[in-house]
Coordinates of C-alpha atoms in Angstrom, one line a residue:
M108 CA 5.4 4.7 10.1
K109 CA 2.5 7.1 11.1
T110 CA -0.9 5.6 11.7
T111 CA -4.5 7.1 10.3
S112 CA -5.2 8.2 13.6
E113 CA -1.8 10.1 14.2
I114 CA -2.3 11.4 10.4
E115 CA -5.8 13.0 11.7
K116 CA -4.6 14.2 14.8
V117 CA -1.6 16.6 13.2
S118 CA -2.4 16.8 9.3
K119 CA -6.9 17.1 9.4
Q120 CA -8.0 20.1 8.0
P121 CA -11.9 20.4 8.4
V122 CA -13.3 21.5 4.3
N123 CA -16.4 21.5 3.2
E124 CA -16.9 20.2 0.1
S125 CA -17.0 23.4 -1.9
E126 CA -13.8 24.6 -0.3
M127 CA -11.7 21.2 -1.2
N128 CA -13.0 21.5 -4.9
S129 CA -11.8 24.7 -5.2
R130 CA -8.4 23.6 -4.0
W131 CA -8.4 19.8 -5.9
K132 CA -9.4 19.3 -9.7
K133 CA -10.3 16.7 -11.3
V134 CA -8.0 15.6 -14.7
R135 CA -7.5 12.9 -17.1
L136 CA -4.7 11.0 -17.0
G137 CA -3.7 10.9 -20.2
D138 CA -3.6 14.9 -19.7
L139 CA -1.1 14.1 -16.7
V140 CA 2.0 12.4 -18.1
E141 CA 4.5 11.4 -21.2
Y142 CA 3.9 8.2 -22.6
K143 CA 6.0 5.7 -24.5
K144 CA 4.1 1.6 -26.0
G145 CA 7.2 -0.6 -25.0
F146 CA 8.9 -2.2 -28.2
A147 CA 8.4 -5.8 -29.9
F148 CA 11.7 -7.3 -30.0
K149 CA 12.7 -10.1 -31.8
S150 CA 12.8 -13.6 -30.0
V151 CA 16.0 -14.2 -32.2
D152 CA 17.8 -11.3 -30.7
Y153 CA 17.3 -12.5 -27.2
K154 CA 20.6 -13.3 -24.8
N155 CA 21.3 -15.3 -21.5
E156 CA 22.1 -11.8 -20.5
G157 CA 23.2 -8.4 -21.4
V158 CA 20.8 -5.8 -20.9
R159 CA 16.8 -7.3 -19.4
I160 CA 13.9 -6.9 -21.4
I161 CA 10.7 -6.7 -19.3
R162 CA 7.8 -8.4 -20.5
I163 CA 4.2 -8.2 -19.2
S164 CA 4.7 -12.0 -18.0
D165 CA 7.7 -11.0 -16.1
T166 CA 4.5 -9.0 -13.5
T167 CA 2.6 -9.2 -11.2
Y168 CA 0.3 -6.8 -9.4
E169 CA 2.9 -4.9 -8.0
S170 CA 6.2 -6.6 -8.8
I171 CA 8.7 -7.8 -11.9
K172 CA 9.5 -11.3 -11.0
D173 CA 13.3 -12.8 -12.1
D174 CA 11.7 -16.2 -12.8
N175 CA 13.6 -17.0 -16.7
P176 CA 14.4 -13.4 -17.8
I177 CA 15.9 -12.7 -21.4
Y178 CA 18.0 -10.0 -22.5
L179 CA 19.4 -8.8 -25.4
A180 CA 23.1 -7.7 -26.0
L181 CA 24.5 -4.6 -24.2
E182 CA 25.3 -3.2 -27.8
S183 CA 21.8 -3.3 -28.6
K184 CA 21.3 -0.7 -25.6
E185 CA 21.5 2.3 -27.5
L186 CA 19.8 1.7 -30.2
Y187 CA 16.2 1.2 -28.1
K188 CA 17.6 3.8 -25.7
E189 CA 13.7 5.7 -25.7
Y190 CA 12.4 1.9 -23.9
E191 CA 15.1 2.4 -21.1
L192 CA 13.4 2.3 -18.1
M193 CA 14.0 4.5 -14.9
E194 CA 13.8 3.6 -11.3
N195 CA 9.9 4.9 -10.2
D196 CA 8.5 4.9 -14.0
L197 CA 5.1 3.4 -14.0
I198 CA 4.6 0.6 -16.7
V199 CA 0.6 -0.1 -17.6
T200 CA 0.2 -3.6 -19.2
T201 CA -2.4 -2.7 -22.0
V202 CA -3.3 -6.4 -22.4
G203 CA -4.1 -9.7 -20.0
S204 CA -7.3 -10.5 -18.3
R205 CA -10.0 -9.1 -16.5
P206 CA -9.8 -8.5 -12.3
P207 CA -10.1 -9.5 -9.9
L208 CA -7.2 -11.9 -11.5
Y209 CA -4.7 -8.9 -10.6
D210 CA -1.7 -10.6 -11.2
S211 CA -2.4 -11.0 -15.1
M212 CA -4.7 -8.1 -15.4
A213 CA -4.8 -5.3 -18.2
G214 CA -3.9 -2.2 -17.0
K215 CA -2.4 -3.2 -13.5
V216 CA 0.3 -0.8 -12.4
I217 CA 3.7 -1.5 -12.0
R218 CA 6.2 1.0 -10.0
V219 CA 9.7 0.0 -11.5
P220 CA 12.4 -0.2 -8.6
K221 CA 15.9 1.1 -8.7
E222 CA 17.5 -2.8 -9.7
K223 CA 15.6 -3.1 -12.7
S224 CA 16.1 0.7 -14.0
G225 CA 18.3 0.6 -17.3
S226 CA 16.2 -2.5 -18.8
L227 CA 14.0 -2.2 -21.8
L228 CA 10.5 -2.3 -21.8
N229 CA 8.3 -5.0 -24.4
Q230 CA 5.1 -4.7 -26.5
N231 CA 2.2 -4.4 -25.1
A232 CA 3.2 -2.6 -22.0
V233 CA 3.3 1.7 -21.8
L234 CA 5.7 3.4 -20.1
I235 CA 4.4 6.6 -18.1
R236 CA 6.1 9.9 -16.7
A237 CA 4.3 12.4 -14.7
K238 CA 4.7 15.4 -16.3
E239 CA 5.8 19.0 -14.7
N240 CA 4.0 19.5 -11.5
V241 CA 2.6 16.1 -11.0
D242 CA 4.4 13.8 -8.5
Q243 CA 5.2 10.3 -10.3
L244 CA 4.7 8.5 -6.7
F245 CA 1.4 10.4 -5.8
L246 CA 0.5 9.2 -9.4
Y247 CA 1.1 5.5 -8.8
N248 CA -0.6 5.5 -5.2
C249 CA -4.0 7.1 -7.5
L250 CA -3.3 4.3 -9.8
K251 CA -3.8 1.9 -7.2
T252 CA -7.5 2.7 -5.9
E253 CA -10.6 0.7 -6.2
K254 CA -11.6 4.0 -8.3
Y255 CA -9.0 2.9 -10.7
L256 CA -9.5 -0.5 -10.9
F257 CA -13.4 0.5 -11.2
H258 CA -12.5 2.4 -13.9
I259 CA -10.5 -1.0 -15.8
E260 CA -13.0 -3.4 -15.4
G261 CA -15.7 -0.8 -17.2
S262 CA -13.1 0.0 -19.8
V263 CA -11.2 -3.4 -20.9
R264 CA -12.6 -5.4 -23.5
G265 CA -12.1 -8.7 -24.7
N266 CA -13.0 -12.2 -22.4
A267 CA -11.7 -13.3 -19.3
N268 CA -8.4 -13.9 -20.2
Q269 CA -8.1 -12.4 -23.5
A270 CA -9.0 -8.5 -22.3
S271 CA -7.1 -5.7 -23.8
I272 CA -7.3 -1.8 -22.9
T273 CA -7.0 1.0 -25.3
L274 CA -4.9 4.1 -24.4
E275 CA -8.0 6.2 -24.7
D276 CA -9.7 4.5 -22.3
L277 CA -6.7 4.3 -19.6
F278 CA -6.0 7.7 -20.1
A279 CA -10.0 9.2 -19.8
F280 CA -9.3 7.9 -15.9
E281 CA -9.6 11.4 -13.4
I282 CA -7.5 12.0 -10.7
P283 CA -8.4 15.0 -8.0
L284 CA -4.9 17.1 -8.1
P285 CA -4.4 18.6 -5.1
T286 CA -1.0 21.3 -5.3
I287 CA 2.2 19.5 -6.4
E288 CA 3.4 20.0 -2.2
E289 CA 0.7 18.6 -1.0
Q290 CA 0.9 15.7 -3.5
K291 CA 4.3 15.1 -2.4
K292 CA 3.5 15.4 1.1
I293 CA 0.8 12.7 0.4
S294 CA 3.7 10.4 -1.3
T295 CA 6.0 10.8 1.7
I296 CA 3.3 9.5 4.0
L297 CA 2.3 6.8 2.0
S298 CA 6.2 5.8 1.2
T299 CA 6.5 5.2 4.8
W300 CA 4.0 2.7 4.9
D301 CA 5.6 1.1 1.7
R302 CA 8.8 0.8 3.2
A303 CA 8.0 -1.2 5.8
F304 CA 5.8 -3.7 3.5
E305 CA 9.6 -4.1 1.6
L306 CA 11.0 -4.5 5.1
K307 CA 7.8 -7.1 6.0
E308 CA 8.3 -8.9 2.9
K309 CA 12.2 -9.0 3.0
L310 CA 11.7 -11.1 6.4
I311 CA 9.2 -13.4 5.1
E312 CA 11.0 -14.2 2.4
Q313 CA 14.1 -14.8 5.0
K314 CA 11.9 -16.8 6.7
K315 CA 10.7 -18.9 4.4
A316 CA 14.2 -19.6 2.7
Q317 CA 15.0 -20.4 6.4
K318 CA 12.5 -22.9 6.6
K319 CA 13.4 -24.6 3.6
G320 CA 16.2 -25.3 4.2
L321 CA 15.5 -26.5 7.7
V322 CA 13.1 -28.5 5.8
Q323 CA 15.6 -30.6 3.5
N324 CA 18.1 -31.0 6.9
L325 CA 15.2 -32.4 8.8
V326 CA 13.9 -35.2 6.3
K327 CA 17.1 -36.3 5.4
G328 CA 17.8 -36.8 8.9
H329 CA 21.2 -34.5 8.7
I330 CA 19.3 -32.1 11.3
R331 CA 17.9 -34.1 14.4
W332 CA 14.3 -33.1 16.0
N333 CA 16.2 -32.8 19.8
D334 CA 19.9 -31.6 18.5
S335 CA 19.6 -28.6 20.6
V336 CA 19.6 -31.0 24.1
E337 CA 22.1 -33.3 22.8
Y338 CA 24.9 -31.8 21.0
K339 CA 26.2 -28.3 20.9
K340 CA 25.9 -25.8 18.2
E341 CA 29.7 -26.6 16.8
E342 CA 28.6 -30.4 16.8
I343 CA 25.9 -30.3 15.1
E344 CA 27.4 -27.8 12.3
K345 CA 30.6 -30.2 12.2
R346 CA 28.2 -32.8 11.7
V347 CA 26.2 -31.4 9.0
N348 CA 29.7 -30.5 6.4
L349 CA 31.0 -34.3 7.0
L350 CA 27.5 -35.0 5.4
R351 CA 27.6 -32.5 2.9
N352 CA 30.8 -34.3 1.7
G353 CA 30.1 -37.6 1.5
T354 CA 31.5 -38.6 4.7
I355 CA 29.4 -40.9 7.7
P356 CA 29.6 -39.4 10.7
T357 CA 28.8 -41.7 14.1
G358 CA 25.5 -42.8 14.0
Y359 CA 24.9 -42.6 10.3
K360 CA 24.4 -45.3 7.6
K361 CA 25.5 -45.0 3.6
T362 CA 21.8 -46.2 2.0
K363 CA 20.8 -46.1 -1.8
I364 CA 19.0 -42.9 -1.1
G365 CA 22.3 -41.6 0.7
I366 CA 23.7 -41.0 4.4
L367 CA 21.0 -41.2 6.5
P368 CA 20.4 -41.8 11.2
I369 CA 21.3 -45.6 11.8
E370 CA 17.8 -46.1 12.9
W371 CA 16.0 -44.9 10.0
E372 CA 14.3 -47.4 7.5
I373 CA 14.3 -47.0 3.8
K374 CA 10.8 -48.1 1.9
K375 CA 10.0 -48.4 -1.9
G376 CA 7.2 -46.2 -2.6
K377 CA 4.6 -49.1 -3.2
E378 CA 5.6 -50.1 0.2
L379 CA 4.7 -47.1 1.9
Y380 CA 1.4 -46.6 -1.4
S381 CA -1.0 -48.1 -3.1
N382 CA -3.0 -47.0 -6.0
Y383 CA -6.3 -46.4 -4.4
S384 CA -9.3 -46.3 -6.6
D385 CA -12.4 -45.7 -4.5
K386 CA -15.9 -45.3 -7.1
K387 CA -18.0 -46.0 -3.7
H388 CA -19.7 -43.3 -3.6
D389 CA -23.1 -41.2 -4.2
G390 CA -21.1 -38.6 -6.6
T391 CA -22.3 -36.2 -4.0
L392 CA -18.9 -35.1 -2.6
E393 CA -17.3 -32.0 -4.0
V394 CA -15.2 -32.1 -7.0
L395 CA -11.4 -31.1 -5.6
S396 CA -8.8 -29.6 -8.1
A397 CA -4.8 -29.7 -8.0
T398 CA -3.1 -26.6 -7.0
Q399 CA 0.7 -25.1 -7.2
D400 CA 0.8 -23.3 -3.7
R401 CA -1.8 -25.4 -1.6
G402 CA -2.3 -28.9 -3.2
I403 CA -5.2 -30.5 -3.8
V404 CA -8.4 -27.8 -2.7
P405 CA -12.2 -27.7 -3.6
R406 CA -12.9 -26.4 -7.3
S407 CA -15.0 -23.6 -5.7
E408 CA -12.1 -22.4 -4.2
V409 CA -9.9 -22.0 -7.2
G410 CA -12.7 -20.2 -9.6
I411 CA -13.7 -23.4 -11.5
D412 CA -17.2 -23.5 -11.5
I413 CA -18.4 -26.5 -13.4
K414 CA -21.2 -28.4 -14.0
Y415 CA -20.9 -32.2 -13.7
D416 CA -23.3 -34.5 -14.8
K417 CA -24.3 -37.0 -11.8
E418 CA -23.6 -40.2 -14.0
S419 CA -20.0 -38.7 -14.7
L420 CA -19.3 -38.6 -11.3
M421 CA -19.9 -41.9 -10.4
N422 CA -16.5 -42.6 -12.3
Y423 CA -14.5 -40.1 -9.7
K424 CA -12.7 -40.8 -7.4
K425 CA -12.7 -40.7 -3.8
V426 CA -9.8 -39.1 -1.7
E427 CA -10.0 -38.9 1.8
Q428 CA -7.7 -36.2 4.1
G429 CA -4.3 -37.3 4.5
D430 CA -4.5 -38.9 1.1
F431 CA -1.7 -37.7 -1.8
V432 CA -2.8 -37.5 -5.4
I433 CA -0.7 -38.1 -8.8
S434 CA -2.1 -34.8 -10.6
L435 CA -2.4 -34.2 -14.4
R436 CA 0.0 -31.3 -13.4
S437 CA 3.7 -31.2 -13.9
F438 CA 4.0 -28.1 -11.3
Q439 CA 6.6 -28.8 -8.1
G440 CA 6.4 -32.6 -8.8
G441 CA 3.2 -33.6 -9.6
I442 CA 2.3 -35.3 -6.4
E443 CA 0.1 -33.1 -4.0
Y444 CA -1.3 -33.8 -0.7
S445 CA -5.3 -33.3 0.0
R446 CA -6.6 -31.5 3.2
Y447 CA -10.1 -32.3 2.4
K448 CA -12.1 -35.4 1.7
G449 CA -13.7 -34.7 -2.3
L450 CA -13.6 -36.2 -5.8
V451 CA -11.1 -36.4 -8.3
S452 CA -10.7 -37.4 -11.9
P453 CA -10.5 -41.1 -12.6
A454 CA -7.6 -40.0 -14.6
Y455 CA -6.0 -38.8 -11.2
T456 CA -4.0 -41.4 -9.1
V457 CA -4.4 -41.3 -5.5
L458 CA -2.2 -42.7 -3.0
K459 CA -3.0 -44.1 0.5
N460 CA -1.0 -44.7 3.1
K461 CA -0.2 -48.6 3.8
V462 CA 1.6 -48.3 6.8
D463 CA 1.9 -46.5 9.8
M464 CA 3.2 -42.9 9.1
N465 CA 3.1 -39.0 9.6
K466 CA 1.2 -37.7 6.9
E467 CA 2.6 -34.7 7.2
F468 CA 6.3 -35.3 7.4
Y469 CA 5.5 -36.6 3.8
R470 CA 3.8 -33.6 2.9
Y471 CA 7.1 -31.8 3.3
L472 CA 9.4 -34.6 2.0
L473 CA 7.6 -34.8 -1.4
K474 CA 7.9 -31.6 -2.0
T475 CA 11.5 -31.0 -1.4
E476 CA 13.9 -30.5 -4.2
T477 CA 15.9 -33.2 -3.5
F478 CA 13.1 -35.2 -4.0
I479 CA 11.5 -33.9 -7.3
N480 CA 15.0 -34.0 -8.5
R481 CA 15.1 -37.9 -8.0
L482 CA 11.5 -38.3 -9.6
S483 CA 12.3 -36.4 -12.7
S484 CA 15.3 -38.8 -13.0
V485 CA 13.4 -41.6 -13.5
T486 CA 9.7 -40.0 -15.4
F487 CA 10.2 -37.2 -18.5
G488 CA 6.4 -36.2 -16.4
I489 CA 7.7 -33.1 -15.0
R490 CA 9.6 -32.0 -17.9
D491 CA 7.1 -32.8 -20.5
G492 CA 3.5 -32.0 -18.9
K493 CA 2.5 -36.3 -18.8
Q494 CA 1.3 -37.8 -15.4
I495 CA 3.4 -39.4 -13.6
S496 CA 2.8 -43.3 -13.3
Y497 CA 2.2 -45.6 -10.0
S498 CA 5.1 -47.5 -11.4
D499 CA 7.0 -44.1 -12.0
F500 CA 6.6 -43.6 -8.1
G501 CA 6.2 -47.0 -6.8
E502 CA 10.1 -47.7 -7.0
L503 CA 11.7 -44.9 -5.7
Y504 CA 13.0 -45.0 -2.5
L505 CA 12.2 -43.2 0.3
P506 CA 13.0 -42.5 4.0
Y507 CA 10.8 -44.0 6.4
P508 CA 12.4 -42.6 10.4
P509 CA 10.9 -43.9 13.5
I510 CA 7.2 -42.5 14.1
K511 CA 8.3 -40.5 16.9
E512 CA 10.3 -38.6 14.8
Q513 CA 8.4 -38.0 12.0
Q514 CA 6.1 -36.9 14.4
Q515 CA 8.5 -34.3 15.8
I516 CA 9.7 -33.4 12.1
S517 CA 6.2 -32.3 11.1
R518 CA 5.7 -30.3 14.0
I519 CA 8.8 -28.3 13.8
L520 CA 8.0 -27.6 10.1
F521 CA 4.3 -26.7 11.5
T522 CA 5.9 -23.9 13.7
A523 CA 7.8 -23.0 11.1
D524 CA 4.7 -22.2 8.9
K525 CA 2.6 -21.0 11.5
E526 CA 5.1 -18.4 12.1
I527 CA 5.3 -17.1 8.1
K528 CA 1.6 -17.7 7.8
F529 CA 1.4 -15.1 11.1
L530 CA 4.0 -12.6 9.4
E531 CA 2.0 -12.9 6.2
Q532 CA -1.3 -12.2 8.2
E533 CA 0.3 -9.3 9.7
L534 CA 1.4 -8.0 6.5
A535 CA -2.3 -8.1 4.5
Q536 CA -3.7 -6.3 7.7
T537 CA -0.9 -3.4 7.0
K538 CA -1.8 -3.2 3.6
K539 CA -5.1 -3.1 4.2
Q540 CA -5.2 -0.1 7.0
K541 CA -2.8 1.5 4.5
K542 CA -5.7 1.3 1.6
G543 CA -8.3 2.9 3.6
L544 CA -5.8 5.4 4.4
M545 CA -5.1 5.9 0.9
Q546 CA -9.1 6.6 0.4
Q547 CA -9.0 9.6 2.4
L548 CA -5.3 11.2 1.5
L549 CA -6.2 10.5 -2.3
T550 CA -9.7 12.2 -1.8
G551 CA -8.6 15.0 0.2
K552 CA -11.3 13.6 3.1
I553 CA -8.2 14.2 5.4
R554 CA -5.7 17.3 4.2
V555 CA -2.0 17.3 5.2
K556 CA -0.4 20.6 5.9
V557 CA 2.5 21.3 3.9

């Protein structure tokens, strides 16, 4: 990958403003592209397999998700050939939210990857393709600039979550356009960065998958924290395979929640946690909210700005750092860990530990698929959006390893989290560098040799 300094050293050609304007011209987006609106497919025609339909709900700011995909029968594909997507096509959403809610933003632009080629575009989105003498990837990068976001912000109509943009306003966006040769050279440079991002993102996903498997094995005792010291790799693999097949290896025992190490206990949720309701406070603590990816956090961090009167707040429950909260939301089991001291709605259930434990160990354990599946087997809370009750949680058995092992397991998993966080920060920093380079290249402030 070329850095900004390398490009300046090799490719920068000083140009004055008048010279740049003579070489680059501002052109409306609408004059550079051909477009096709998505089709309003009928839900009665949806299938579980066949040809993929891409809806705006399938898209994020930069990608197409594979969660809950919908399809049409393969034989229908020829009927809707004009709505078929090709690699590097650009999808622009015409409804959604306002910036800075970028993942759901009206006007966001997604480049179709190779693996989604052949899919069909649903309504409320527009397929655009560059005309002759316009490079598609150059166009895509122009639609990922701050200048474009400012244009969208000033053009969308409607409120925060029900916004829309007309094609007339969308196509009014002006793009500084160099020669096709320079467009392609700029695209090549920026594509090198994009490929590096893809590799880094794949590495991060691999690390997350590895960590997920590590969590499942460690909190069930299938892999022990000191295995690498006491056992050979082959011995560990043999034990894990025995456990997966339901065979009890040496040093293990059968319990009500599966096969566990001999020295591990099992305890009911109500033995480990109390239903804690502390309303003895002055109402000045910050109100907290449940999130899917970060647990319990201050509401100010999730963009919720509600004014509370002190009388109402006096009925809220106090939460301490390290407490768990059974939230009203049903995502990922609905039991969230709090790293903050604050207040939560009286409708929430606060869980405070009754016994000595490593709280981080249980933060990992209560988010495993094994635990969530067991919880869903005794309550409909996860499936229909109802809150999980303390009595539901309290009757579930949980593993209770020796405290030292709880601590060692949490340290191992913390290290894995730290590595993933470092890679994500590294990726974010590199994307920031590319963003600065785009600003230079796409305005002609840095020129490239062609």
